[in-house]
Amino acid sequence: QVQLVESGGGLVQAGDSLRLSCAASGHPFSIYHVGWFRQAPGKEREFVAAISVGGGRTDYADSVKGRFTISRDNAKNTVYLKMNSLKPGDTAVYYCAAKKLRYVLTILEYDYWGQGTQVTVSS
């Protein structure tokens, strides 16, 4: 079983950048697909980005495409989410999640979750 810990969140102004990290322990990270999801107050958790085990495939929500970049360093057991041109609408708790076997973007199919990191973007 893999344990996930997110970091890198904070309070920034619109237009700024942040890089979130998702560090894994307890199991070889290279066999897991990883996704980033977010949940804003009063809203359902939503998909943000995902990356396959080897990094060869990435997917993004339309709302972040062109601004966010997901990447991974399996040697460091870490997945990153670089967020540029942040908007107030990006304010949310950001979670990373992992799953084995089939690569999907569906929240319910991810088995392992971190505790989340808060990102707040002021206008």
CSV table of N, CA and C in Angstrom, one decimal:
chain,number,residue,atom,x,y,z
A,1,GLN,N,0.8,-1.2,0.0
A,1,GLN,CA,0.0,0.0,0.0
A,1,GLN,C,0.9,1.2,0.0
A,2,VAL,N,0.5,2.2,-0.8
A,2,VAL,CA,1.3,3.5,-0.9
A,2,VAL,C,0.7,4.6,0.0
A,3,GLN,N,1.5,5.4,0.6
A,3,GLN,CA,1.1,6.6,1.3
A,3,GLN,C,1.5,7.8,0.6
A,4,LEU,N,0.6,8.8,0.5
A,4,LEU,CA,0.9,10.0,-0.3
A,4,LEU,C,0.8,11.2,0.6
A,5,VAL,N,1.7,12.1,0.4
A,5,VAL,CA,1.7,13.4,1.1
A,5,VAL,C,1.9,14.6,0.2
A,6,GLU,N,1.0,15.5,0.2
A,6,GLU,CA,1.1,16.6,-0.7
A,6,GLU,C,1.7,17.8,0.0
A,7,SER,N,2.4,18.7,-0.7
A,7,SER,CA,3.0,19.9,-0.2
A,7,SER,C,3.1,20.9,-1.3
A,8,GLY,N,3.4,22.2,-0.8
A,8,GLY,CA,3.6,23.2,-1.8
A,8,GLY,C,2.5,24.2,-2.0
A,9,GLY,N,1.4,24.0,-1.3
A,9,GLY,CA,0.3,24.9,-1.4
A,9,GLY,C,0.6,26.2,-0.7
A,10,GLY,N,-0.3,27.2,-0.8
A,10,GLY,CA,-0.1,28.5,-0.2
A,10,GLY,C,-1.1,29.5,-0.7
A,11,LEU,N,-0.8,30.7,-0.2
A,11,LEU,CA,-1.6,31.9,-0.6
A,11,LEU,C,-0.8,32.7,-1.6
A,12,VAL,N,-1.4,32.9,-2.8
A,12,VAL,CA,-0.7,33.6,-3.9
A,12,VAL,C,-1.7,34.6,-4.5
A,13,GLN,N,-1.1,35.5,-5.3
A,13,GLN,CA,-2.0,36.4,-6.1
A,13,GLN,C,-2.3,35.9,-7.5
A,14,ALA,N,-3.3,36.4,-8.0
A,14,ALA,CA,-3.7,36.0,-9.4
A,14,ALA,C,-2.5,36.3,-10.3
A,15,GLY,N,-2.2,35.3,-11.2
A,15,GLY,CA,-1.1,35.4,-12.1
A,15,GLY,C,0.2,34.8,-11.6
A,16,ASP,N,0.2,34.5,-10.3
A,16,ASP,CA,1.4,33.8,-9.8
A,16,ASP,C,1.5,32.3,-10.1
A,17,SER,N,2.6,31.7,-9.7
A,17,SER,CA,2.8,30.3,-10.0
A,17,SER,C,3.0,29.5,-8.6
A,18,LEU,N,2.7,28.3,-8.6
A,18,LEU,CA,3.0,27.4,-7.5
A,18,LEU,C,3.4,26.0,-8.1
A,19,ARG,N,4.2,25.3,-7.3
A,19,ARG,CA,4.4,23.9,-7.7
A,19,ARG,C,4.1,23.0,-6.5
A,20,LEU,N,3.1,22.1,-6.8
A,20,LEU,CA,2.7,21.2,-5.7
A,20,LEU,C,3.5,19.9,-5.9
A,21,SER,N,3.8,19.2,-4.8
A,21,SER,CA,4.5,18.0,-4.8
A,21,SER,C,3.6,16.9,-4.1
A,22,CYS,N,3.7,15.7,-4.6
A,22,CYS,CA,3.1,14.5,-4.1
A,22,CYS,C,4.1,13.5,-3.8
A,23,ALA,N,4.5,13.3,-2.6
A,23,ALA,CA,5.6,12.3,-2.2
A,23,ALA,C,5.0,11.0,-1.8
A,24,ALA,N,5.5,9.9,-2.3
A,24,ALA,CA,5.0,8.6,-2.0
A,24,ALA,C,5.9,7.8,-1.2
A,25,SER,N,5.4,6.9,-0.3
A,25,SER,CA,6.2,6.0,0.5
A,25,SER,C,5.4,4.7,0.7
A,26,GLY,N,6.2,3.7,1.0
A,26,GLY,CA,5.5,2.4,1.4
A,26,GLY,C,5.4,1.4,0.3
A,27,HIS,N,5.7,1.8,-0.9
A,27,HIS,CA,5.5,0.9,-2.1
A,27,HIS,C,6.2,1.6,-3.3
A,28,PRO,N,6.7,0.8,-4.2
A,28,PRO,CA,7.3,1.4,-5.4
A,28,PRO,C,6.3,2.3,-6.1
A,29,PHE,N,6.7,3.5,-6.3
A,29,PHE,CA,5.7,4.5,-6.9
A,29,PHE,C,5.6,4.3,-8.4
A,30,SER,N,6.6,3.7,-9.0
A,30,SER,CA,6.6,3.6,-10.4
A,30,SER,C,5.5,2.7,-11.0
A,31,ILE,N,4.8,2.0,-10.2
A,31,ILE,CA,3.7,1.1,-10.7
A,31,ILE,C,2.4,1.8,-10.6
A,32,TYR,N,2.3,3.0,-10.1
A,32,TYR,CA,1.0,3.7,-9.9
A,32,TYR,C,0.8,4.8,-10.9
A,33,HIS,N,-0.4,4.9,-11.5
A,33,HIS,CA,-0.8,6.1,-12.2
A,33,HIS,C,-1.2,7.1,-11.1
A,34,VAL,N,-1.0,8.4,-11.4
A,34,VAL,CA,-1.2,9.4,-10.3
A,34,VAL,C,-2.1,10.5,-10.9
A,35,GLY,N,-3.0,10.9,-10.1
A,35,GLY,CA,-3.9,12.0,-10.5
A,35,GLY,C,-3.9,13.1,-9.5
A,36,TRP,N,-4.1,14.4,-10.0
A,36,TRP,CA,-4.4,15.5,-9.1
A,36,TRP,C,-5.8,15.9,-9.2
A,37,PHE,N,-6.4,16.1,-8.1
A,37,PHE,CA,-7.8,16.5,-8.0
A,37,PHE,C,-7.9,17.7,-7.1
A,38,ARG,N,-9.0,18.4,-7.2
A,38,ARG,CA,-9.2,19.6,-6.3
A,38,ARG,C,-10.7,19.7,-5.8
A,39,GLN,N,-10.8,20.3,-4.7
A,39,GLN,CA,-12.2,20.5,-4.2
A,39,GLN,C,-12.3,21.9,-3.6
A,40,ALA,N,-13.1,22.7,-4.1
A,40,ALA,CA,-13.4,24.1,-3.7
A,40,ALA,C,-14.5,24.0,-2.6
A,41,PRO,N,-14.6,25.0,-1.8
A,41,PRO,CA,-15.7,25.0,-0.8
A,41,PRO,C,-17.1,24.9,-1.4
A,42,GLY,N,-17.9,24.0,-0.9
A,42,GLY,CA,-19.2,23.9,-1.4
A,42,GLY,C,-19.3,23.2,-2.8
A,43,LYS,N,-18.2,22.7,-3.3
A,43,LYS,CA,-18.2,22.0,-4.6
A,43,LYS,C,-17.7,20.6,-4.5
A,44,GLU,N,-18.1,19.8,-5.5
A,44,GLU,CA,-17.6,18.4,-5.5
A,44,GLU,C,-16.1,18.4,-5.9
A,45,ARG,N,-15.4,17.3,-5.5
A,45,ARG,CA,-14.1,17.1,-5.9
A,45,ARG,C,-14.0,16.9,-7.4
A,46,GLU,N,-13.0,17.5,-8.1
A,46,GLU,CA,-13.0,17.4,-9.6
A,46,GLU,C,-11.6,17.0,-10.0
A,47,PHE,N,-11.5,16.4,-11.2
A,47,PHE,CA,-10.3,16.0,-11.8
A,47,PHE,C,-9.5,17.3,-12.3
A,48,VAL,N,-8.2,17.3,-12.1
A,48,VAL,CA,-7.3,18.4,-12.6
A,48,VAL,C,-6.3,17.8,-13.6
A,49,ALA,N,-5.6,16.8,-13.3
A,49,ALA,CA,-4.5,16.3,-14.2
A,49,ALA,C,-4.2,14.9,-13.8
A,50,ALA,N,-3.6,14.1,-14.7
A,50,ALA,CA,-3.2,12.8,-14.4
A,50,ALA,C,-2.0,12.4,-15.2
A,51,ILE,N,-1.2,11.5,-14.7
A,51,ILE,CA,0.0,11.0,-15.4
A,51,ILE,C,0.1,9.5,-15.3
A,52,SER,N,0.5,8.8,-16.3
A,52,SER,CA,0.6,7.4,-16.3
A,52,SER,C,1.9,7.0,-15.6
A,53,VAL,N,2.0,5.6,-15.4
A,53,VAL,CA,3.2,5.1,-14.6
A,53,VAL,C,4.5,5.6,-15.1
A,54,GLY,N,4.7,5.6,-16.4
A,54,GLY,CA,6.0,6.0,-17.0
A,54,GLY,C,6.1,7.4,-17.4
A,55,GLY,N,5.0,8.1,-17.2
A,55,GLY,CA,5.0,9.5,-17.6
A,55,GLY,C,4.7,9.8,-19.1
A,56,GLY,N,4.4,8.7,-19.8
A,56,GLY,CA,4.2,8.9,-21.2
A,56,GLY,C,2.9,9.4,-21.6
A,57,ARG,N,2.0,9.4,-20.7
A,57,ARG,CA,0.6,10.0,-21.0
A,57,ARG,C,0.3,10.9,-19.9
A,58,THR,N,-0.2,12.1,-20.3
A,58,THR,CA,-0.8,13.0,-19.4
A,58,THR,C,-2.1,13.6,-19.9
A,59,ASP,N,-3.0,13.9,-19.0
A,59,ASP,CA,-4.3,14.5,-19.3
A,59,ASP,C,-4.6,15.6,-18.4
A,60,TYR,N,-5.4,16.6,-18.9
A,60,TYR,CA,-5.7,17.7,-18.1
A,60,TYR,C,-7.2,18.1,-18.2
A,61,ALA,N,-7.7,18.7,-17.2
A,61,ALA,CA,-9.1,19.3,-17.3
A,61,ALA,C,-9.0,20.5,-18.2
A,62,ASP,N,-10.0,20.7,-18.9
A,62,ASP,CA,-10.1,21.9,-19.8
A,62,ASP,C,-9.7,23.2,-19.1
A,63,SER,N,-10.2,23.3,-17.9
A,63,SER,CA,-10.0,24.5,-17.1
A,63,SER,C,-8.6,24.9,-16.8
A,64,VAL,N,-7.7,23.9,-16.9
A,64,VAL,CA,-6.3,24.1,-16.5
A,64,VAL,C,-5.3,23.9,-17.7
A,65,LYS,N,-5.8,23.4,-18.8
A,65,LYS,CA,-5.0,23.0,-19.9
A,65,LYS,C,-4.2,24.3,-20.4
A,66,GLY,N,-3.0,24.1,-20.6
A,66,GLY,CA,-2.1,25.2,-21.0
A,66,GLY,C,-1.5,26.0,-19.9
A,67,ARG,N,-2.1,25.8,-18.6
A,67,ARG,CA,-1.5,26.6,-17.5
A,67,ARG,C,-0.9,25.6,-16.5
A,68,PHE,N,-1.4,24.4,-16.4
A,68,PHE,CA,-0.8,23.4,-15.4
A,68,PHE,C,0.0,22.4,-16.1
A,69,THR,N,1.0,21.9,-15.5
A,69,THR,CA,1.8,20.8,-16.0
A,69,THR,C,2.1,19.7,-15.0
A,70,ILE,N,1.7,18.5,-15.3
A,70,ILE,CA,2.0,17.4,-14.3
A,70,ILE,C,3.2,16.6,-14.8
A,71,SER,N,4.0,16.2,-13.9
A,71,SER,CA,5.2,15.5,-14.2
A,71,SER,C,5.6,14.6,-13.0
A,72,ARG,N,6.5,13.6,-13.3
A,72,ARG,CA,6.8,12.7,-12.2
A,72,ARG,C,8.3,12.4,-12.3
A,73,ASP,N,8.9,12.1,-11.1
A,73,ASP,CA,10.3,11.6,-11.0
A,73,ASP,C,10.2,10.3,-10.2
A,74,ASN,N,10.2,9.2,-10.8
A,74,ASN,CA,10.0,7.9,-10.1
A,74,ASN,C,11.2,7.6,-9.2
A,75,ALA,N,12.3,8.1,-9.6
A,75,ALA,CA,13.5,7.9,-8.7
A,75,ALA,C,13.4,8.6,-7.4
A,76,LYS,N,12.6,9.7,-7.4
A,76,LYS,CA,12.3,10.4,-6.1
A,76,LYS,C,11.0,10.1,-5.5
A,77,ASN,N,10.2,9.2,-6.2
A,77,ASN,CA,8.9,8.8,-5.7
A,77,ASN,C,8.0,10.1,-5.5
A,78,THR,N,8.1,10.9,-6.5
A,78,THR,CA,7.4,12.2,-6.4
A,78,THR,C,6.7,12.6,-7.7
A,79,VAL,N,5.5,13.1,-7.6
A,79,VAL,CA,4.8,13.7,-8.8
A,79,VAL,C,4.5,15.1,-8.5
A,80,TYR,N,4.7,15.9,-9.5
A,80,TYR,CA,4.6,17.4,-9.4
A,80,TYR,C,3.4,17.9,-10.2
A,81,LEU,N,2.9,19.1,-9.7
A,81,LEU,CA,1.9,19.8,-10.5
A,81,LEU,C,2.3,21.3,-10.5
A,82,LYS,N,2.9,21.7,-11.6
A,82,LYS,CA,3.3,23.1,-11.8
A,82,LYS,C,2.1,23.9,-12.3
A,83,MET,N,1.7,24.9,-11.5
A,83,MET,CA,0.6,25.7,-11.8
A,83,MET,C,1.0,27.1,-12.1
A,84,ASN,N,0.8,27.6,-13.4
A,84,ASN,CA,1.1,28.9,-13.8
A,84,ASN,C,-0.2,29.7,-14.0
A,85,SER,N,0.0,31.0,-14.1
A,85,SER,CA,-1.2,31.9,-14.3
A,85,SER,C,-2.4,31.6,-13.5
A,86,LEU,N,-2.2,31.5,-12.2
A,86,LEU,CA,-3.2,31.1,-11.3
A,86,LEU,C,-4.3,32.1,-11.3
A,87,LYS,N,-5.5,31.6,-11.1
A,87,LYS,CA,-6.7,32.4,-11.1
A,87,LYS,C,-7.5,32.2,-9.7
A,88,PRO,N,-8.3,33.2,-9.3
A,88,PRO,CA,-9.1,32.9,-8.1
A,88,PRO,C,-9.9,31.7,-8.2
A,89,GLY,N,-10.4,31.3,-9.3
A,89,GLY,CA,-11.1,30.1,-9.5
A,89,GLY,C,-10.4,28.8,-9.3
A,90,ASP,N,-9.0,28.9,-9.2
A,90,ASP,CA,-8.2,27.7,-8.9
A,90,ASP,C,-8.1,27.5,-7.4
A,91,THR,N,-8.7,28.3,-6.6
A,91,THR,CA,-8.7,28.2,-5.1
A,91,THR,C,-9.4,26.9,-4.7
A,92,ALA,N,-8.7,26.0,-4.0
A,92,ALA,CA,-9.2,24.7,-3.6
A,92,ALA,C,-8.2,24.0,-2.8
A,93,VAL,N,-8.7,22.9,-2.2
A,93,VAL,CA,-7.7,21.9,-1.6
A,93,VAL,C,-7.4,21.0,-2.7
A,94,TYR,N,-6.1,20.8,-2.9
A,94,TYR,CA,-5.6,19.9,-4.0
A,94,TYR,C,-5.1,18.6,-3.4
A,95,TYR,N,-5.6,17.5,-4.0
A,95,TYR,CA,-5.3,16.2,-3.5
A,95,TYR,C,-4.5,15.4,-4.7
A,96,CYS,N,-3.6,14.6,-4.3
A,96,CYS,CA,-3.0,13.7,-5.2
A,96,CYS,C,-3.6,12.3,-4.8
A,97,ALA,N,-3.7,11.4,-5.9
A,97,ALA,CA,-4.2,10.1,-5.7
A,97,ALA,C,-3.5,9.1,-6.6
A,98,ALA,N,-3.5,7.9,-6.2
A,98,ALA,CA,-2.8,6.9,-7.0
A,98,ALA,C,-3.6,5.6,-7.2
A,99,LYS,N,-3.3,4.9,-8.3
A,99,LYS,CA,-4.0,3.7,-8.6
A,99,LYS,C,-3.1,2.8,-9.4
A,100,LYS,N,-3.3,1.5,-9.4
A,100,LYS,CA,-2.5,0.6,-10.2
A,100,LYS,C,-3.4,0.2,-11.4
A,101,LEU,N,-2.7,-0.6,-12.3
A,101,LEU,CA,-3.4,-1.2,-13.5
A,101,LEU,C,-3.9,-0.2,-14.5
A,102,ARG,N,-5.2,-0.1,-14.6
A,102,ARG,CA,-5.7,0.7,-15.7
A,102,ARG,C,-5.6,2.2,-15.5
A,103,TYR,N,-5.2,2.9,-16.5
A,103,TYR,CA,-5.0,4.4,-16.4
A,103,TYR,C,-6.4,5.0,-16.7
A,104,VAL,N,-6.9,5.7,-15.7
A,104,VAL,CA,-8.2,6.4,-15.9
A,104,VAL,C,-8.2,7.8,-15.3
A,105,LEU,N,-9.2,8.5,-15.5
A,105,LEU,CA,-9.3,9.9,-15.0
A,105,LEU,C,-10.4,10.0,-14.0
A,106,THR,N,-11.1,8.9,-13.7
A,106,THR,CA,-12.3,8.9,-12.8
A,106,THR,C,-11.9,8.9,-11.4
A,107,ILE,N,-12.4,9.8,-10.7
A,107,ILE,CA,-12.1,10.0,-9.2
A,107,ILE,C,-12.3,8.7,-8.5
A,108,LEU,N,-13.5,8.1,-8.7
A,108,LEU,CA,-13.9,6.9,-7.9
A,108,LEU,C,-12.9,5.7,-8.0
A,109,GLU,N,-12.2,5.7,-9.1
A,109,GLU,CA,-11.3,4.6,-9.3
A,109,GLU,C,-9.9,4.7,-8.7
A,110,TYR,N,-9.6,5.8,-8.1
A,110,TYR,CA,-8.3,6.0,-7.5
A,110,TYR,C,-8.4,5.5,-6.0
A,111,ASP,N,-7.4,4.7,-5.7
A,111,ASP,CA,-7.5,3.9,-4.4
A,111,ASP,C,-6.8,4.6,-3.2
A,112,TYR,N,-5.8,5.4,-3.5
A,112,TYR,CA,-5.0,5.9,-2.4
A,112,TYR,C,-4.9,7.4,-2.6
A,113,TRP,N,-5.1,8.1,-1.4
A,113,TRP,CA,-5.3,9.5,-1.4
A,113,TRP,C,-4.4,10.2,-0.4
A,114,GLY,N,-3.9,11.4,-0.7
A,114,GLY,CA,-3.2,12.2,0.3
A,114,GLY,C,-4.2,13.0,1.1
A,115,GLN,N,-3.6,13.8,2.0
A,115,GLN,CA,-4.5,14.6,2.9
A,115,GLN,C,-4.9,15.9,2.3
A,116,GLY,N,-4.2,16.3,1.3
A,116,GLY,CA,-4.6,17.6,0.6
A,116,GLY,C,-3.7,18.7,1.0
A,117,THR,N,-3.6,19.7,0.1
A,117,THR,CA,-2.9,20.9,0.4
A,117,THR,C,-3.7,22.1,-0.1
A,118,GLN,N,-3.8,23.1,0.7
A,118,GLN,CA,-4.6,24.3,0.3
A,118,GLN,C,-3.9,25.2,-0.6
A,119,VAL,N,-4.6,25.6,-1.7
A,119,VAL,CA,-4.2,26.6,-2.6
A,119,VAL,C,-5.2,27.7,-2.6
A,120,THR,N,-4.8,28.9,-2.3
A,120,THR,CA,-5.7,30.1,-2.3
A,120,THR,C,-5.1,31.2,-3.2
A,121,VAL,N,-5.9,31.6,-4.1
A,121,VAL,CA,-5.5,32.6,-5.1
A,121,VAL,C,-6.3,33.9,-4.9
A,122,SER,N,-5.7,34.9,-4.5
A,122,SER,CA,-6.4,36.2,-4.3
A,122,SER,C,-6.4,37.0,-5.6
A,123,SER,N,-7.4,37.8,-5.8
A,123,SER,CA,-7.5,38.7,-7.0
A,123,SER,C,-6.9,40.0,-6.8
